[in-house]
Coordinates of C-alpha atoms and ligand atoms in Angstrom, one line a residue:
M894 CA 49.5 6.5 30.2
A895 CA 52.2 8.2 29.7
I896 CA 55.8 6.4 28.2
N897 CA 57.5 5.1 31.2
D898 CA 61.5 3.7 31.9
T899 CA 60.4 0.3 31.4
I900 CA 58.8 0.2 28.3
I901 CA 62.1 2.6 27.5
S902 CA 64.3 -0.2 28.5
I903 CA 62.4 -2.7 26.5
L904 CA 62.1 0.0 23.1
N905 CA 65.8 0.4 23.4
R906 CA 67.0 -3.7 24.2
R907 CA 69.5 -4.4 21.4
S908 CA 71.7 -7.5 21.2
Y909 CA 75.7 -6.6 21.3
R910 CA 78.6 -8.6 20.0
E911 CA 81.3 -6.0 20.4
Y912 CA 82.6 -6.0 24.1
T913 CA 85.5 -4.2 26.3
D914 CA 87.2 -5.9 28.6
K915 CA 85.6 -4.2 32.0
A916 CA 83.7 -6.6 33.9
I917 CA 80.0 -5.8 35.2
S918 CA 79.3 -5.3 39.2
E919 CA 78.8 -8.3 41.4
Q920 CA 75.6 -5.8 42.5
D921 CA 74.9 -5.3 38.9
L922 CA 75.0 -8.5 38.4
N923 CA 73.0 -9.9 41.2
L924 CA 70.1 -7.3 40.0
I925 CA 70.0 -8.9 36.8
L926 CA 69.6 -12.2 38.3
Q927 CA 67.1 -11.1 40.4
A928 CA 64.7 -9.9 37.3
G929 CA 65.7 -13.3 36.1
T930 CA 64.3 -15.6 38.8
Y931 CA 61.0 -13.0 39.0
A932 CA 60.5 -13.8 35.7
P933 CA 56.9 -15.7 35.4
S934 CA 57.2 -19.9 34.6
A935 CA 54.0 -22.2 33.8
K936 CA 52.3 -23.6 37.4
N937 CA 55.1 -21.2 38.8
Q938 CA 57.1 -24.3 38.9
Q939 CA 60.1 -22.2 38.0
S940 CA 62.0 -24.5 36.1
A941 CA 64.6 -22.8 35.1
Q942 CA 67.9 -22.0 36.6
L943 CA 70.3 -19.2 35.7
L944 CA 73.8 -20.5 36.1
V945 CA 76.1 -18.6 36.2
L946 CA 79.6 -19.4 34.6
K947 CA 82.7 -17.7 37.2
N948 CA 84.8 -20.4 37.0
D949 CA 87.4 -19.1 33.9
I950 CA 88.7 -22.4 32.8
K951 CA 85.1 -23.6 32.4
R952 CA 84.1 -20.3 30.6
E953 CA 87.2 -21.2 28.6
A954 CA 86.2 -24.5 28.2
L955 CA 83.3 -23.7 26.4
R956 CA 84.1 -21.0 23.9
T957 CA 87.3 -23.2 22.9
L958 CA 84.9 -26.2 21.7
A959 CA 82.4 -23.5 20.6
V960 CA 85.3 -22.3 18.5
K961 CA 86.4 -25.5 17.6
K962 CA 83.1 -26.7 16.0
F963 CA 81.7 -22.6 14.9
G964 CA 85.2 -21.5 13.5
H965 CA 84.4 -18.7 15.4
D966 CA 83.9 -17.5 19.2
P967 CA 79.8 -17.0 19.0
F968 CA 80.3 -16.0 22.5
Y969 CA 82.3 -12.1 21.0
G970 CA 84.5 -12.6 23.9
A971 CA 81.5 -12.3 25.9
K972 CA 83.3 -13.1 30.1
E973 CA 80.0 -13.0 31.6
F974 CA 77.8 -15.8 30.4
V975 CA 74.9 -17.3 32.4
L976 CA 73.7 -20.6 31.1
V977 CA 70.3 -20.3 31.0
A978 CA 68.7 -24.4 32.0
A979 CA 65.4 -26.1 32.8
N980 CA 64.5 -28.9 33.4
K981 CA 63.2 -30.9 30.6
N982 CA 60.2 -32.9 32.2
T983 CA 58.8 -29.4 33.7
M984 CA 55.3 -28.2 31.7
C985 CA 57.1 -25.4 29.7
P986 CA 61.0 -25.5 30.2
I987 CA 61.2 -23.2 26.9
Q988 CA 59.1 -20.3 27.8
D989 CA 59.8 -20.6 31.4
G990 CA 63.4 -20.0 30.3
S991 CA 62.9 -17.7 27.8
C992 CA 61.3 -15.1 30.0
C993 CA 64.0 -15.4 32.0
M994 CA 66.2 -14.3 29.4
E995 CA 63.3 -11.4 28.1
N996 CA 63.6 -9.8 31.9
M997 CA 67.3 -10.7 32.3
M998 CA 68.3 -9.0 29.4
V999 CA 65.8 -6.0 30.0
A1000 CA 67.2 -5.1 32.7
A1001 CA 70.7 -5.7 32.4
E1002 CA 69.2 -2.2 29.3
S1003 CA 68.4 -1.1 32.3
L1004 CA 71.8 -0.7 34.3
G1005 CA 73.5 0.1 31.0
I1006 CA 75.0 -3.5 30.7
A1007 CA 74.7 -4.6 27.3
S1008 CA 73.3 -8.5 26.3
C1009 CA 73.1 -11.1 24.1
W1010 CA 70.8 -14.1 24.0
I1011 CA 73.1 -16.9 22.6
N1012 CA 71.8 -19.8 21.3
C1013 CA 74.3 -22.6 20.2
V1014 CA 75.1 -24.2 24.1
E1015 CA 72.5 -27.0 23.5
E1016 CA 73.7 -28.1 20.9
L1017 CA 77.1 -28.0 22.0
F1018 CA 76.3 -30.1 25.2
N1019 CA 74.9 -32.8 22.9
T1020 CA 78.0 -33.4 21.4
E1021 CA 80.3 -36.2 22.5
E1022 CA 82.8 -33.7 24.1
G1023 CA 80.2 -31.4 25.1
K1024 CA 78.7 -33.9 27.0
E1025 CA 81.8 -34.5 29.6
L1026 CA 81.8 -30.5 29.6
K1027 CA 78.2 -30.1 30.4
K1028 CA 79.0 -33.3 33.6
S1029 CA 82.0 -31.5 34.5
F1030 CA 79.6 -28.0 35.4
G1031 CA 77.3 -30.3 36.8
I1032 CA 74.2 -29.6 35.0
E1033 CA 72.1 -32.8 35.2
E1034 CA 71.5 -34.8 32.0
E1035 CA 67.4 -33.4 32.2
M1036 CA 68.5 -29.9 31.9
M1037 CA 68.3 -28.5 28.6
I1038 CA 70.4 -25.0 28.3
V1039 CA 67.3 -23.0 26.8
G1040 CA 69.8 -19.8 26.0
T1041 CA 72.8 -18.2 27.9
L1042 CA 72.9 -14.6 28.1
I1043 CA 76.5 -12.6 27.6
L1044 CA 76.7 -9.6 29.8
G1045 CA 79.2 -7.3 29.7
Y1046 CA 79.8 -3.4 28.0
A1047 CA 79.4 -3.1 24.7
K1048 CA 82.4 -1.6 22.4
N1049 CA 80.0 -0.3 19.3
Y1050 CA 76.1 0.6 19.6
P1051 CA 74.3 -1.8 16.8
E1052 CA 73.0 -0.5 12.9
Y1053 CA 69.8 -1.3 13.2
P1054 CA 66.9 -1.8 14.8
K1055 CA 65.2 -2.8 11.3
P1056 CA 61.9 -1.7 11.5
R1057 CA 58.8 -4.1 12.4
K1058 CA 57.0 -5.8 10.6
A1059 CA 53.8 -4.6 8.5
Q1060 CA 51.3 -7.2 10.5
Y1061 CA 53.5 -7.1 13.7
V1062 CA 50.2 -6.5 15.4
R1063 CA 46.9 -7.4 14.4
F1064 CA 43.8 -6.7 15.8
I1065 CA 41.0 -9.5 15.7
K1066 CA 37.5 -7.9 16.1
Ligands
LIG547 C1 65.9 -17.5 20.4 C2 67.0 -16.4 20.3 C3 68.0 -17.2 20.1 C4 69.1 -16.1 19.8 N1 71.0 -16.8 19.1 C5 71.0 -16.1 18.6 C6 72.7 -16.3 18.2 O1 73.0 -17.6 19.0 N2 73.7 -15.1 17.9 C7 73.4 -14.3 18.4 O2 74.4 -13.2 18.1 N3 72.3 -13.7 18.4 C8 70.7 -14.2 19.0 N4 69.8 -14.1 19.1 C9 70.2 -12.6 19.1 C10 68.9 -12.3 17.5 O3 69.6 -11.8 17.0 C11 68.3 -10.9 17.8 O4 67.4 -10.1 18.8 C12 67.4 -10.2 16.5 O5 68.5 -10.1 16.0 C13 66.9 -8.4 16.8 O6 68.1 -7.3 17.4 P1 68.2 -6.4 18.8 O7 67.6 -8.0 19.5 O8 68.9 -6.2 18.1 O9 66.5 -6.6 18.6 C14 68.9 -14.6 19.9 C15 67.6 -14.6 19.3 C16 66.6 -15.0 20.5 C17 65.3 -14.5 20.8

């Protein structure tokens, strides 16, 4: 079987950390979100929710909280955020949410859109101020944030990929 567009998108996907101001189209965003919802989930529980942060004031409040805690913007100035939340009381919330994240990152790559997994939102939402913010976003307490996907157009192509580890794949015979 020859290499195909899906494999090429997987191999080319990178984490982008510099974004232009250009917004991605609603059509592209919807395709990326749809790809996320078609991720597999344990027992088909579909435990994840893709929370698209479309309110500028709320998005900037999250960024401000992050800057206050970490001393820099961990979202790299990006404007499109998808918080992948998953219900803590389901079988595999982290795995289910992670599958959504990866589907969306590969879908974004296939559309020429840059993305990066940002991990700090669950930590932020566990602070006193963060709990209030989480509530103001309408996110239920039992939902954890598995990851946040930032999306946009890349200013710069990242330097690596780093070489793959020698023992990444092992055949057990
Ligand atoms: C679970 C997870 C958490 C990550 N968290 C962050 C993060 O908070 N900030 C960031 O810049 N990149 C984050 N990344 C991206 C990784 O740093 C990146 O995938 C890795 O360096 C390999 O680079 P590549 O994605 O370009 O191949 C995360 C990736 C994963 C899978």
